[in-house]
Coordinates of C-alpha atoms in Angstrom, one line a residue:
M75 CA 146.7 56.7 82.7
P76 CA 143.7 57.4 81.1
L77 CA 145.6 59.7 78.4
H78 CA 143.5 59.7 75.1
F79 CA 146.3 61.5 73.0
L80 CA 149.0 59.4 74.7
S81 CA 150.3 58.5 71.3
T82 CA 150.8 61.9 69.7
V83 CA 152.6 62.7 72.7
I84 CA 155.0 59.8 72.3
R85 CA 155.5 60.7 68.9
R86 CA 156.5 64.3 69.9
C87 CA 158.8 63.1 72.4
T88 CA 160.9 61.0 70.4
K89 CA 162.1 63.7 68.1
I90 CA 163.9 65.0 70.9
T91 CA 167.8 64.4 69.6
L92 CA 170.3 63.8 73.0
V93 CA 173.5 65.5 71.1
I94 CA 175.2 67.2 73.4
M95 CA 177.1 70.4 72.6
G96 CA 179.7 72.0 74.7
L97 CA 178.5 74.7 76.7
L98 CA 178.6 78.4 75.6
F99 CA 180.0 80.3 78.3
S100 CA 180.4 84.4 78.3
T101 CA 179.7 86.5 81.6
T102 CA 177.1 88.3 79.4
G103 CA 175.3 85.6 78.2
L104 CA 173.4 84.9 74.9
K105 CA 170.3 86.4 74.0
A106 CA 167.4 84.5 74.6
Q107 CA 164.6 84.7 72.0
E108 CA 161.2 83.3 71.8
A109 CA 159.4 83.4 68.3
I110 CA 155.7 84.8 68.5
Y111 CA 153.2 85.8 65.8
L112 CA 150.9 88.8 67.4
K113 CA 147.2 88.4 66.8
N114 CA 144.9 91.2 67.6
R115 CA 142.2 90.4 70.0
W116 CA 139.8 92.9 68.3
T117 CA 140.3 91.5 64.6
N118 CA 141.7 88.4 65.0
E119 CA 144.4 89.6 62.5
Y120 CA 148.0 89.9 63.0
I121 CA 150.8 92.7 63.0
G122 CA 152.4 92.3 59.3
Y123 CA 155.2 94.6 58.3
W124 CA 156.1 94.4 54.6
I125 CA 156.8 96.3 51.4
H126 CA 153.4 96.2 49.8
E127 CA 153.2 94.7 46.7
S128 CA 151.0 98.2 44.7
I129 CA 153.4 100.5 46.1
P130 CA 156.7 100.0 43.6
G131 CA 159.8 101.1 45.5
G132 CA 158.0 101.8 48.5
K133 CA 159.1 101.1 52.0
P134 CA 158.0 98.4 54.5
A135 CA 155.1 99.4 56.7
F136 CA 152.9 97.8 59.1
Y137 CA 149.5 96.4 58.3
M138 CA 146.8 94.3 59.8
S139 CA 147.2 90.7 58.1
T140 CA 145.5 87.8 57.5
T141 CA 147.7 84.4 58.5
A142 CA 149.2 84.6 54.8
K143 CA 151.0 87.6 55.5
K144 CA 151.4 87.6 59.3
T145 CA 155.2 88.7 60.5
L146 CA 157.3 86.7 63.1
W147 CA 158.7 88.6 65.9
F148 CA 161.9 87.6 68.2
V149 CA 161.5 88.6 72.0
E150 CA 164.8 89.4 73.2
R151 CA 164.9 89.9 76.8
V152 CA 166.7 93.0 78.3
D153 CA 166.4 92.5 81.7
D154 CA 163.5 91.1 84.4
T155 CA 161.0 93.2 82.8
Y156 CA 161.7 94.6 79.3
V157 CA 162.2 92.8 76.1
L158 CA 162.7 93.5 72.4
L159 CA 160.8 92.8 69.3
K160 CA 162.5 92.3 66.4
N161 CA 161.9 91.0 63.2
K162 CA 163.6 88.4 60.7
E163 CA 165.4 91.4 59.3
G164 CA 167.0 92.6 62.6
L165 CA 164.7 95.7 62.7
Y166 CA 163.5 96.3 66.6
L167 CA 159.4 97.6 66.8
N168 CA 160.0 101.2 68.4
V169 CA 158.7 105.0 68.6
E170 CA 162.1 106.8 68.8
K171 CA 160.8 109.6 66.0
G172 CA 157.3 109.3 68.0
Y173 CA 155.4 107.2 65.7
L174 CA 156.0 103.1 65.7
E175 CA 158.0 101.9 63.3
A176 CA 160.5 99.0 62.6
S177 CA 164.4 100.4 62.2
K178 CA 168.0 99.6 63.2
V179 CA 167.9 101.8 66.5
P180 CA 170.1 100.6 69.1
A181 CA 168.8 97.7 71.9
S182 CA 169.6 100.3 74.5
F183 CA 167.3 102.6 73.4
F184 CA 164.5 102.5 75.7
S185 CA 162.2 103.6 72.6
A186 CA 162.5 100.2 71.5
Q187 CA 162.0 98.6 75.1
W188 CA 158.2 97.0 76.0
K189 CA 156.7 95.4 78.7
L190 CA 154.2 92.5 78.0
P191 CA 151.8 92.3 81.2
A192 CA 149.4 89.6 80.8
A193 CA 146.0 89.8 81.9
G194 CA 142.7 87.9 81.0
G195 CA 144.3 85.2 78.3
Y196 CA 145.9 88.3 76.4
N197 CA 148.7 90.7 76.3
T198 CA 149.1 94.5 76.5
I199 CA 152.7 95.8 74.6
I200 CA 153.5 99.0 76.1
N201 CA 156.7 101.1 75.3
R202 CA 159.2 101.9 78.3
W203 CA 160.2 105.4 77.2
T204 CA 156.3 106.9 76.6
G205 CA 154.3 104.2 77.7
V206 CA 152.4 104.3 74.7
Y207 CA 150.1 101.2 73.6
I208 CA 150.7 99.4 70.0
H209 CA 146.7 98.7 68.9
N210 CA 144.8 99.0 65.9
E211 CA 141.6 100.9 67.5
Y212 CA 141.5 103.3 64.6
G213 CA 141.9 100.6 61.6
R214 CA 146.0 100.8 61.4
I215 CA 148.7 99.7 63.7
E216 CA 149.7 102.5 65.8
A217 CA 151.9 103.4 69.4
T218 CA 149.6 106.0 70.9
K219 CA 148.0 106.4 74.8
G220 CA 145.4 103.4 75.3
S221 CA 144.0 101.9 77.6
S222 CA 144.6 97.7 78.8
G223 CA 141.0 97.6 78.6
W224 CA 140.9 98.0 74.8
Y225 CA 140.3 94.7 72.7
S226 CA 142.1 96.5 70.3
A227 CA 145.5 96.9 72.3
Q228 CA 145.2 92.9 73.7
W229 CA 147.2 90.5 71.9
A230 CA 146.7 86.5 71.4
M231 CA 150.5 85.0 71.0
E232 CA 151.6 82.1 68.6
D233 CA 154.6 80.1 68.6
A234 CA 156.5 79.9 65.1
D235 CA 154.4 76.7 64.3
G236 CA 151.5 78.7 64.3
K237 CA 150.0 76.9 67.6
P238 CA 148.4 79.3 70.2
V239 CA 150.4 80.1 73.3
L240 CA 148.9 80.8 76.4
A241 CA 149.7 84.4 77.4
K242 CA 152.6 85.0 79.9
D243 CA 153.9 88.1 81.6
F244 CA 157.3 88.4 80.1
S245 CA 158.2 90.4 83.6
L246 CA 159.9 88.6 85.9
N247 CA 159.5 90.8 88.7
T248 CA 155.5 90.2 88.2
Y249 CA 155.7 86.0 89.4
T250 CA 156.2 85.2 93.2
S251 CA 159.4 83.8 93.6
F252 CA 160.7 81.4 96.1
L253 CA 162.5 82.8 99.2
P254 CA 165.1 80.5 100.4
N255 CA 166.5 80.2 104.1
Q256 CA 170.1 80.2 102.8
Q257 CA 171.1 78.3 106.0
M258 CA 169.3 75.5 104.8
Y259 CA 169.3 72.5 102.1
Y260 CA 166.0 71.8 99.9
K261 CA 164.6 68.7 98.3
M262 CA 163.6 69.7 94.8
E263 CA 160.1 66.9 94.2
K264 CA 159.3 66.9 90.5
L265 CA 155.3 67.3 90.3
T266 CA 154.5 64.2 88.6
Y267 CA 151.1 62.2 88.4
S268 CA 153.2 59.2 89.7
S269 CA 152.3 58.4 93.6
A270 CA 155.9 57.6 94.6
P271 CA 158.2 61.2 95.2
L272 CA 160.5 61.6 92.6
Y273 CA 163.2 64.1 93.2
L274 CA 166.2 66.1 91.5
D275 CA 169.4 63.8 92.3
I276 CA 172.5 63.1 91.8
N277 CA 173.0 59.8 89.5
R278 CA 174.5 57.2 91.7
A279 CA 176.2 55.6 88.8
K280 CA 178.1 58.9 87.6
S281 CA 178.3 61.8 89.9
S282 CA 178.5 64.2 86.8
D283 CA 175.4 63.4 85.6
L284 CA 171.8 64.3 87.2
A285 CA 168.5 61.9 87.7
I286 CA 165.0 62.1 88.9
A287 CA 164.7 59.3 91.8
T288 CA 162.9 58.3 94.7
D289 CA 164.7 57.8 98.0
Y290 CA 166.8 55.0 98.6
G291 CA 168.7 53.3 101.3
G292 CA 172.1 55.1 102.2
D293 CA 173.5 58.2 101.1
N294 CA 170.9 60.9 99.7
G295 CA 172.6 63.8 99.9
G296 CA 172.7 64.0 96.2
K297 CA 168.9 65.2 96.7
A298 CA 170.0 68.1 99.1
W299 CA 170.6 71.2 97.3
K300 CA 171.1 74.8 98.4
F301 CA 170.0 78.3 97.1
T302 CA 172.9 80.9 97.8
L303 CA 172.4 84.4 96.6
V304 CA 174.2 85.8 94.2
S305 CA 172.9 89.4 93.4
D306 CA 169.6 90.8 92.5
G307 CA 167.4 87.9 93.2
W308 CA 169.4 85.0 91.5
Y309 CA 170.7 82.3 93.2
K310 CA 173.3 79.7 92.5
I311 CA 172.2 75.8 93.5
S312 CA 175.0 73.9 94.8
N313 CA 174.7 70.1 96.1
L314 CA 175.6 68.6 99.5
K315 CA 177.0 65.4 97.9
L316 CA 179.2 67.3 95.4
G317 CA 179.4 70.2 97.8
G318 CA 179.6 74.0 97.4
N319 CA 181.6 74.5 94.4
K320 CA 179.7 72.2 91.9
V321 CA 176.5 74.0 90.4
L322 CA 173.1 73.5 88.6
A323 CA 173.4 75.2 85.3
I324 CA 171.8 74.8 82.1
A325 CA 173.0 73.6 79.0
K326 CA 171.7 73.5 75.2
N327 CA 171.6 70.9 72.6
T328 CA 173.1 71.3 68.8
N329 CA 168.8 70.8 68.0
G330 CA 167.9 74.0 70.3
T331 CA 166.6 71.6 73.6
Y332 CA 167.7 72.1 76.8
Y333 CA 169.3 70.0 79.3
F334 CA 170.7 70.5 83.2
V335 CA 174.4 70.0 83.5
L336 CA 176.7 70.3 86.6
T337 CA 179.7 72.8 86.6
D338 CA 182.0 74.7 88.5
F339 CA 181.0 77.7 89.7
A340 CA 181.9 81.0 88.0
N341 CA 179.2 83.2 88.2
Y342 CA 178.1 82.5 84.7
P343 CA 174.4 83.3 83.3
N344 CA 173.4 80.1 83.0
Q345 CA 174.2 79.1 86.6
L346 CA 172.2 81.4 87.9
W347 CA 168.6 80.5 89.1
R348 CA 165.2 82.0 90.5
M349 CA 162.0 79.6 91.1
I350 CA 158.9 81.4 90.3
Q351 CA 155.4 80.3 90.2
F352 CA 154.2 80.1 87.0
K353 CA 150.9 78.3 86.5
D354 CA 149.8 76.5 83.3
Q355 CA 146.4 77.1 83.4
T356 CA 146.0 74.5 80.6
L357 CA 147.2 71.7 82.1
I358 CA 145.7 72.2 85.3
N359 CA 142.0 72.5 83.5
Y360 CA 143.1 69.0 81.9
V361 CA 143.7 67.2 85.1
T362 CA 141.3 68.3 87.4
E363 CA 138.7 67.4 84.0
K364 CA 140.5 63.9 84.0
K365 CA 141.1 63.5 87.5
L366 CA 144.6 63.2 87.3
Q367 CA 145.4 64.0 90.9
P368 CA 145.2 67.6 90.6
E369 CA 145.6 68.0 94.1
K370 CA 149.3 68.4 93.4
F371 CA 148.7 71.5 91.6
A372 CA 147.0 73.0 94.7
S373 CA 149.9 73.2 96.7
M374 CA 152.7 75.6 96.3
H375 CA 155.0 75.0 92.8
Y376 CA 157.8 76.5 91.3
T377 CA 159.5 76.5 87.8
L378 CA 163.6 77.0 87.5
V379 CA 164.2 80.4 85.4
S380 CA 167.6 80.5 84.4
K381 CA 169.2 84.3 84.1
Q382 CA 170.5 83.3 80.5
H383 CA 167.5 82.4 79.3
G384 CA 164.7 84.4 81.2
L385 CA 161.2 83.3 80.3
E386 CA 161.4 82.7 77.2
P387 CA 162.0 79.0 77.4
I388 CA 158.9 78.9 79.8
K389 CA 155.5 78.7 77.8
A390 CA 152.4 76.9 77.9
L391 CA 150.4 75.8 74.5
A392 CA 146.7 76.4 74.3
D393 CA 146.0 72.9 73.0
M394 CA 147.2 69.7 75.6
K395 CA 148.1 67.5 73.0
D396 CA 150.7 70.1 72.3
N397 CA 151.7 70.9 75.6
P398 CA 155.2 69.7 76.6
K399 CA 154.4 70.4 80.4
F400 CA 151.9 67.4 80.1
F401 CA 154.2 65.3 79.3
S402 CA 156.5 65.9 82.1
Y403 CA 154.0 65.6 84.6
G404 CA 152.3 62.2 83.2
F405 CA 155.7 60.3 82.6
N406 CA 159.0 59.1 84.4
L407 CA 161.0 59.1 81.7
D408 CA 164.9 59.9 81.8
L409 CA 165.7 63.8 82.8
Y410 CA 166.9 64.4 79.3
L411 CA 164.1 63.7 77.5
Y412 CA 162.6 66.7 79.3
N413 CA 163.4 70.6 78.5
P414 CA 164.1 71.1 81.9
F415 CA 162.1 74.3 81.8
D416 CA 158.6 72.3 81.5
L417 CA 159.1 70.9 84.9
F418 CA 156.8 72.0 87.9
W419 CA 158.7 71.5 91.1
Q420 CA 157.8 71.3 95.3
V421 CA 160.5 72.7 97.4
K422 CA 160.9 70.8 101.2
P423 CA 163.3 72.0 103.4
V424 CA 165.7 69.0 104.8
D425 CA 165.4 69.4 108.3
D426 CA 167.8 66.7 109.5
I427 CA 171.1 66.7 107.3
A428 CA 172.6 63.6 109.3
A429 CA 169.3 61.6 108.3
I430 CA 169.4 62.3 104.3
R431 CA 172.9 60.8 104.1
N432 CA 171.9 57.8 105.9
I433 CA 168.3 56.5 105.1
P434 CA 167.5 53.2 106.2
L435 CA 167.3 50.5 103.4
N436 CA 163.5 49.2 102.7
T437 CA 162.8 45.6 102.3
A438 CA 163.3 45.2 98.8
E439 CA 166.8 46.8 99.2
Q440 CA 167.6 45.0 101.9
N441 CA 166.7 41.7 100.0
A442 CA 168.8 43.2 97.4
L443 CA 171.7 43.5 99.4
L444 CA 171.7 40.2 101.1
K445 CA 171.4 38.5 97.2
E446 CA 174.0 40.6 96.3
S447 CA 176.5 39.5 99.4
I448 CA 175.2 35.9 98.4
D449 CA 176.0 36.1 94.9
N450 CA 179.2 37.5 95.8
S451 CA 180.5 34.7 98.1
T452 CA 179.0 32.2 96.0
K453 CA 181.1 33.6 92.9
V454 CA 184.5 33.6 95.3
F455 CA 184.0 29.8 96.5
N456 CA 183.1 28.9 92.9
E457 CA 186.1 30.7 91.5
A458 CA 188.4 29.1 94.4
M459 CA 186.9 25.3 93.6
L460 CA 187.8 26.1 89.6
K461 CA 191.2 26.5 90.4
A462 CA 191.7 23.6 92.7
T463 CA 189.9 21.1 90.0
P464 CA 192.4 19.9 87.6
I465 CA 191.6 19.7 83.6
A466 CA 190.5 16.5 82.5
Q467 CA 192.1 14.7 80.4
S468 CA 189.8 13.0 77.4
P469 CA 189.5 9.4 76.9
F470 CA 189.1 9.7 73.5
K471 CA 192.2 9.8 70.7
M472 CA 192.3 10.4 67.4
P473 CA 191.4 6.8 65.5
V474 CA 194.5 5.0 64.0
G475 CA 193.6 2.5 61.1
R476 CA 191.7 2.7 57.7
I477 CA 188.5 2.9 56.4
K478 CA 186.9 -0.4 55.0
G479 CA 187.7 -0.1 51.0
A480 CA 189.9 2.1 50.9
E481 CA 193.0 1.5 48.7
L482 CA 196.5 0.1 50.8
P483 CA 199.9 1.9 49.7
I484 CA 201.9 -0.6 47.6
T485 CA 205.0 1.0 47.9
P486 CA 207.9 -1.5 48.7
V487 CA 209.9 -1.1 51.6
G488 CA 213.5 -1.9 51.5
G489 CA 212.9 -3.7 48.0
R490 CA 210.2 -5.5 49.2
D491 CA 206.4 -5.5 48.6
L492 CA 204.8 -5.4 52.3
S493 CA 201.1 -4.7 50.7
A494 CA 200.6 -8.7 52.0
L495 CA 201.3 -7.4 55.6
Y496 CA 199.1 -4.5 55.6
G497 CA 195.2 -5.1 57.4
K498 CA 196.2 -7.9 59.7
N499 CA 196.9 -5.5 62.8
E500 CA 195.2 -2.2 61.6
R501 CA 191.9 -1.6 62.6
E502 CA 189.4 -1.2 59.9
Y503 CA 186.5 1.4 60.3
T504 CA 183.3 2.0 58.5
Q505 CA 183.2 5.8 57.0
E506 CA 180.8 6.8 60.1
E507 CA 182.5 5.6 62.4
W508 CA 185.8 7.2 61.2
D509 CA 183.9 10.6 61.3
N510 CA 182.6 10.1 64.5
A511 CA 185.7 9.1 66.2
V512 CA 187.2 12.4 64.9
R513 CA 184.5 14.3 66.3
I514 CA 185.1 13.4 69.6
A515 CA 188.8 12.8 69.9
G516 CA 190.1 14.9 72.4
T517 CA 186.5 16.0 74.4
I518 CA 185.0 14.9 77.8
P519 CA 182.0 12.6 77.5
I520 CA 179.0 13.4 79.5
Y521 CA 176.1 10.4 79.5
F522 CA 172.8 10.9 80.9
F523 CA 169.9 8.1 81.7
N524 CA 166.3 8.2 81.8
N525 CA 165.6 5.5 84.1
T526 CA 162.2 7.1 84.7
N527 CA 158.5 5.8 83.3
T528 CA 158.1 9.0 81.2
E529 CA 159.8 11.6 78.8
I530 CA 161.8 14.1 80.6
R531 CA 163.6 17.0 79.6
F532 CA 167.4 17.1 80.4
T533 CA 169.3 21.2 79.9
L534 CA 172.6 21.4 79.8
T535 CA 174.4 24.4 80.8
Y536 CA 177.8 25.7 81.1
T537 CA 180.6 27.9 79.8
D538 CA 182.4 27.2 76.8
Q539 CA 186.4 27.0 76.4
W540 CA 185.6 31.1 74.8
G541 CA 184.0 31.9 78.4
Q542 CA 180.6 32.0 76.9
P543 CA 177.4 30.9 78.3
V544 CA 175.5 27.9 76.6
T545 CA 172.4 26.0 77.2
K546 CA 171.7 23.0 75.1
N547 CA 167.8 21.0 75.9
Y548 CA 167.3 17.3 75.1
K549 CA 164.1 15.0 75.7
P550 CA 165.4 11.2 75.8
M551 CA 162.1 9.2 76.0
A552 CA 161.6 6.5 78.8
G553 CA 164.9 3.9 79.2
K554 CA 166.6 6.5 76.4
N555 CA 170.1 8.0 76.7
G556 CA 171.3 11.2 75.6
A557 CA 175.2 12.2 75.4
V558 CA 177.2 15.5 75.2
Y559 CA 181.1 15.5 74.3
L560 CA 182.5 19.1 75.9
D561 CA 186.1 20.6 75.4
P562 CA 188.2 20.1 78.4
L563 CA 188.4 23.9 79.0
C564 CA 184.4 23.9 79.6
T565 CA 183.5 24.9 83.3
Y566 CA 180.6 25.5 85.8
I567 CA 178.5 22.4 84.3
L568 CA 175.1 21.8 85.5
L569 CA 172.5 19.2 84.6
T570 CA 168.8 19.8 85.3
A571 CA 165.5 17.6 84.6
T572 CA 161.9 19.3 83.9
D573 CA 158.5 17.8 83.5
P574 CA 158.1 18.9 79.8
A575 CA 154.3 18.3 80.5
T576 CA 154.3 21.1 83.5
G577 CA 158.1 22.6 83.3
K578 CA 158.4 21.9 86.9
E579 CA 161.9 21.5 87.8
L580 CA 162.5 18.2 89.0
C581 CA 166.2 18.1 90.2
K582 CA 169.7 19.2 89.7
S583 CA 173.0 17.8 89.3
N584 CA 175.9 18.8 91.5
L585 CA 178.2 21.4 90.0
F586 CA 180.8 20.3 87.7
Y587 CA 183.6 23.2 87.9
R588 CA 185.5 21.5 85.2
S589 CA 184.3 19.0 82.1
K590 CA 184.2 15.6 83.8
A591 CA 183.7 12.5 82.3
V592 CA 180.6 11.1 83.7
K593 CA 177.1 8.9 83.6
I594 CA 174.5 10.6 85.1
Y595 CA 171.2 8.4 85.9
L596 CA 167.7 10.1 86.7
D597 CA 165.9 7.4 88.8
G598 CA 162.5 7.1 90.0
T599 CA 159.0 9.0 89.2
V600 CA 158.2 12.3 88.0
N601 CA 157.0 13.1 91.9
D602 CA 160.1 11.3 93.1
A603 CA 163.2 12.1 90.8
R604 CA 167.0 11.9 91.9
F605 CA 170.1 11.8 90.4
S606 CA 173.0 9.5 90.6
V607 CA 176.4 10.3 89.0
W608 CA 179.1 7.5 88.0
N609 CA 182.4 8.1 87.1
W610 CA 182.8 7.0 83.0

């Protein structure tokens, strides 16, 4: 994928932590917030609010400020149309006294509630109570009658890191919403650069988790989702495989990132959803320029919005290398690496419920199923043969005798000195012979002979007495032999001959279910090699 800033995006992703906290359920929900700086289109200055240093004991006031003096405002949603704008001291922008100020007024006052329609890449800020605009038409910040066409009344937004954010309308009701047939199920296809369709699904390995997956053979009911209207355009989203009470919900990590979960429905705001058409023009422009399948954005696509969080977590950054939506479009990683609000979905009806519960296996799945069946049958057979095979007895005992040069005991027996009798009937060992006899005592020998005319690699594989797989390699020259001594409890022993020059496998021995004392001869040539096995 020709993405020149891939490394930057990946570095950004690695900062995402996956520490999962419990869901914070409440009937009213938590106030979702988005932090923004407001920059005027006309003067390129920011709305600032502070006590001017030249006025001792003065009160905070509004100023058009440079970057160093800009004030961060927190957006709190009131309903599906209006928001509050609050600074870090907890003061709300309002016109309760007929002029613009930041003060502690009740959040329910219409004088503190604003709508922020977007047009031409900028937002205007209009009061709910009086309809006045925030602007600096006359060189100062004020809220009076104005016009959406004034550059002085148009504002660009930057996030808390100072990165430019594309203008968005904070009123959910201005966006086109997906209106489902509540009697049908739908597949939610993730808009992605991948050529293979990927769908929101129940994790086949763990039904409490979600996944993004292609269609596969068998039950795909985890990809079938049903939208049921609860109130005011908000839906619960249930799953065919899990039944109607398990619904899609949103949760928040301790680091502020979000993730999908499945919970029992209790009418909590984090369990209620809309799907809106939210277009990220930066992303669309980029994929069009780079020819990254822009046709996918030509079809109807949606973003999921939760009632608890509204539009606050949904934003599009103007700089593509910082835009998280591009990352979600360009790469197929695990679901929990994504902010769910950064994903785009195409919604497709499920016309045949019976068919989605029984999709035929494709060729790869058929082969995998056949292999699994053969492997299981082989495993059962091998376990039966292992039980039927007795444990071998070692032909090697601990050595009895003495090492040459060792002193003889001189202790009298029954009053007689028997030292003259020692050594006549005992075997004498060299130190090397003694150590070797001790080493192989109690083991089962396997000797292998290279009777070919070239060097051969012998590979011995087995499971040791502790149940661990072992692989050993030997390379005896032509006419040479090797040996290995195994514990009697070793199992599943196999010897393979390979041409070391080409890596070509020449032949394999029979599988020995338990250690067995044998001599294995490799006869023939590299082009016609064969094993013969003789009992030891």
